[in-house]
XYZ file of C-alpha atoms in Angstrom:
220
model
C 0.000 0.000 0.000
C 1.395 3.173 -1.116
C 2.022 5.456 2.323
C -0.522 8.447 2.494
C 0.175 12.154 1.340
C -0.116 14.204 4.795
C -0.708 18.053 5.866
C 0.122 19.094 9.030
C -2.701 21.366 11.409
C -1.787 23.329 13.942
C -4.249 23.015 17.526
C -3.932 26.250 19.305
C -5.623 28.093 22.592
C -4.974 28.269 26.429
C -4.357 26.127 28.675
C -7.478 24.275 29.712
C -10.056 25.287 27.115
C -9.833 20.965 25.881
C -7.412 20.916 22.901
C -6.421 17.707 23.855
C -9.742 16.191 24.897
C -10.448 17.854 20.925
C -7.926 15.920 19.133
C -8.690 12.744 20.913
C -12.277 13.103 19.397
C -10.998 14.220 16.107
C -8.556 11.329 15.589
C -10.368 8.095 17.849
C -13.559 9.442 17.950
C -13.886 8.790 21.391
C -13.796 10.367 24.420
C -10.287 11.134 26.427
C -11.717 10.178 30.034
C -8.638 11.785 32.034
C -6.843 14.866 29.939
C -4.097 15.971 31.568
C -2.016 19.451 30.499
C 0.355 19.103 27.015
C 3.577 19.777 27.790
C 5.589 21.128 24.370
C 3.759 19.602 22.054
C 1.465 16.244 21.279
C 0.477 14.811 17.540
C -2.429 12.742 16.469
C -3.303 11.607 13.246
C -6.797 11.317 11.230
C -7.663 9.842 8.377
C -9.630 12.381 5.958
C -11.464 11.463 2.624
C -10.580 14.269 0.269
C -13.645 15.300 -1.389
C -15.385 11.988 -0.140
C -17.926 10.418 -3.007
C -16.281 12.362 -5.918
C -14.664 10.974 -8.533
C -11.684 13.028 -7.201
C -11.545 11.219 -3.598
C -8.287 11.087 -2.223
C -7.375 9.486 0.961
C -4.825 11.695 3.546
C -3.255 11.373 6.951
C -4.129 14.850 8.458
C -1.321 15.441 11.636
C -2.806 17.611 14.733
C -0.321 19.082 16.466
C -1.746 19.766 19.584
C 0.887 22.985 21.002
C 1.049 23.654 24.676
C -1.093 26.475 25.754
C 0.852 28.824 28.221
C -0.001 31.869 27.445
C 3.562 34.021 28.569
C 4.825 36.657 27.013
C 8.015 35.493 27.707
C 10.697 35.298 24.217
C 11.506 31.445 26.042
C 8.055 30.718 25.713
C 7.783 31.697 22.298
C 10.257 30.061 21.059
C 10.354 27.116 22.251
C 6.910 27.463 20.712
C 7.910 28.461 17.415
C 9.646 25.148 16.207
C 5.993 23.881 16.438
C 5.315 26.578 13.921
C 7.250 25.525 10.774
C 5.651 24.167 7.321
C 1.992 24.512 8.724
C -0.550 24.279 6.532
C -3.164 24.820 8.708
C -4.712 25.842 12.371
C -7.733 25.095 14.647
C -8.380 27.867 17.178
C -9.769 26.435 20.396
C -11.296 28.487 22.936
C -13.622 27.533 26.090
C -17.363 29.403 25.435
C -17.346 29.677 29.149
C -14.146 31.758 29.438
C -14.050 35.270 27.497
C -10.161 35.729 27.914
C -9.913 32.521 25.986
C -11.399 34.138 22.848
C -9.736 37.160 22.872
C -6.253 35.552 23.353
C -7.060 33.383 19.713
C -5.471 36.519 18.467
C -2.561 36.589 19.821
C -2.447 32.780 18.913
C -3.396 33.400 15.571
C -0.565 36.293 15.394
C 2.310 34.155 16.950
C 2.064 31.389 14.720
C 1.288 33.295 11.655
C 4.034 36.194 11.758
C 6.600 32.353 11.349
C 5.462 33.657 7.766
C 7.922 35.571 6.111
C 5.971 36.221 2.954
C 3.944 39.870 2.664
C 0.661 38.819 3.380
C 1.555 38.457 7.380
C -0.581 39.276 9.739
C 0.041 42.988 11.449
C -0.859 44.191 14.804
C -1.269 48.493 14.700
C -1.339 50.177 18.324
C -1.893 46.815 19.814
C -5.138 46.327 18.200
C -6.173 43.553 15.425
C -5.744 44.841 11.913
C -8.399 42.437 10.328
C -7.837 44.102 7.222
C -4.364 42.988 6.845
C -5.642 39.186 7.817
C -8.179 38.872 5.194
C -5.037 38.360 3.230
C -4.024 35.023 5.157
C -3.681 32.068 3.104
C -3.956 29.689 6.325
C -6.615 27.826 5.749
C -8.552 28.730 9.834
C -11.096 26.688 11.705
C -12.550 28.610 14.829
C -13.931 25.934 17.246
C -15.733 26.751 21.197
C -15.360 24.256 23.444
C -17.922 23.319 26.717
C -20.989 24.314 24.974
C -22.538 22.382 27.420
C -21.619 24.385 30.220
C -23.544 27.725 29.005
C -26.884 27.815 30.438
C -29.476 27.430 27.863
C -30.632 31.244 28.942
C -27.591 32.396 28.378
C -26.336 30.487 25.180
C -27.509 32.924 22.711
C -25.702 35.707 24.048
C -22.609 33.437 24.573
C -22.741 32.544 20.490
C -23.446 35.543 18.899
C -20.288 37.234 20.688
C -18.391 34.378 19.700
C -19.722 34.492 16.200
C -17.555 37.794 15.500
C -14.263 35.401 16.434
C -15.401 33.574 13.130
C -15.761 36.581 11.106
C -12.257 38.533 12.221
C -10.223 35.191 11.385
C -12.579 34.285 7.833
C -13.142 31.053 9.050
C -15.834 28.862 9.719
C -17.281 28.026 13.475
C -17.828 24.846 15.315
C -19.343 24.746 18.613
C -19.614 21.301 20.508
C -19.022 19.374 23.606
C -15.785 17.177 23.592
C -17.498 15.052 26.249
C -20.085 14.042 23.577
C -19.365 12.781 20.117
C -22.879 13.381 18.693
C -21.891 17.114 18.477
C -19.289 15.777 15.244
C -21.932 12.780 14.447
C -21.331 12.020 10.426
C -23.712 13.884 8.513
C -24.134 16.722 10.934
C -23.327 20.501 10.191
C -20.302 20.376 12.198
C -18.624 17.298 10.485
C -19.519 18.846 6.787
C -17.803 22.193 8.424
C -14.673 20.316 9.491
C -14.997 18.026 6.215
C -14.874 21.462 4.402
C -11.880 22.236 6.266
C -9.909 19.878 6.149
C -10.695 19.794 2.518
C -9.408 23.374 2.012
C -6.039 22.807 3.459
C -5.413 19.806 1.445
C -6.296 21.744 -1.383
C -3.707 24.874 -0.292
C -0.769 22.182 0.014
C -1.314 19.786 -2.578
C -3.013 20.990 -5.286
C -3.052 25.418 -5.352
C -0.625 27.598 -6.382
C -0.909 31.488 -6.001
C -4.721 30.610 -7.410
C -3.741 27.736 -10.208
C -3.994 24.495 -9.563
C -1.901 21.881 -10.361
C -0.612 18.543 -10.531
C 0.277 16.256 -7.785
C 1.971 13.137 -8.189
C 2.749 10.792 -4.952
């Protein structure tokens, strides 16, 4: 059997917002019963049907690298980080819907792994603010997904998701909200499992088969 083309995703967030317990789901489709904190970095691997029931299906080995989520500002930190950061082709943001600072520091996620890039379309950071305009150019393919969606009373949840909603917008990325604890939430067939589908699809596409717009060949 020949071995499988692969692309490599990035899993970022803070600390305890369930990348882990994420990737387990994504990869065994089960749930991790005792997640304990990544240390450096951890990597799973799924098996993804490239444009699945098309004449054009394509089996790959998609690699999450699951990065440790301290937060620091410290240049250590960073880069011991950024070795994580090289040849990515693309990145789940993870936050917890029951902690705000968890969404607002996908930014600074976001910015740390993407500014590895040395071409022009880099992301930029003016005053300390987000300069969405100078994102839209990213060609990392982004997947925005909120963790602990059961833990937002049902009174509340609409509030919760339409703030979160604007996370989605700022990076050009599609949303997933879900429970790692439950599996039904990525259930085949289901919104959320065409959305990651879709993703996954798109950064095949951006390694393997795009080039500045034109596609072409690959031969394995």
């Amino acid at each position: 059997m020949a071995a499988l083309d692969r692309v490599k995703v990035l899993v970022l967030g803070d600390s305890g917002v369930g990348k882990s317990s994420l990737v387990h789901l994504l990869c065994q489709n089960q749930v991790l019963g005792n997640p304990s904190w990544t240390v450096g970095c951890s990597v799973d691997v799924r098996i993804h049907d490239y444009k699945e029931g098309t004449p054009e299906e394509k089996t790959y080995y998609i690699e999450l690298w699951d990065v440790g989520g301290s937060v620091g500002c410290a240049t250590s930190v960073k880069s011991t980080r950024a070795v994580f950061y090289n040849l990515l082709n693309g990145i789940i943001l993870v936050h917890d819907l029951t902690n705000k600072k968890s969404s607002q520091n996908l930014y600074r996620w976001s910015l740390e792994a993407l500014n590895r890039d040395v071409a022009p379309t880099g992301v930029l950071v003016t005053n300390g603010d987000y300069d969405r305009e100078q994102f839209a150019d990213n060609q990392i393919p982004l997947l925005v997904i909120g963790t602990k969606l059961d833990q937002i009373p049902e009174t509340k949840r609409n509030e919760v998701l339409t703030r979160t909603a604007f996370l989605a917008e700022d990076f050009n990325a599609e949303e997933i909200n879900l429970d790692c604890t439950n599996p039904r939430y990525l259930a085949a067939g289901s919104s959320n499992a065409v959305k990651l589908s879709r993703f996954f699809d798109k950064v095949i596409e951006k390694r393997y088969f795009l080039r500045d717009g034109n596609q072409v060949c690959h031969f394995s």
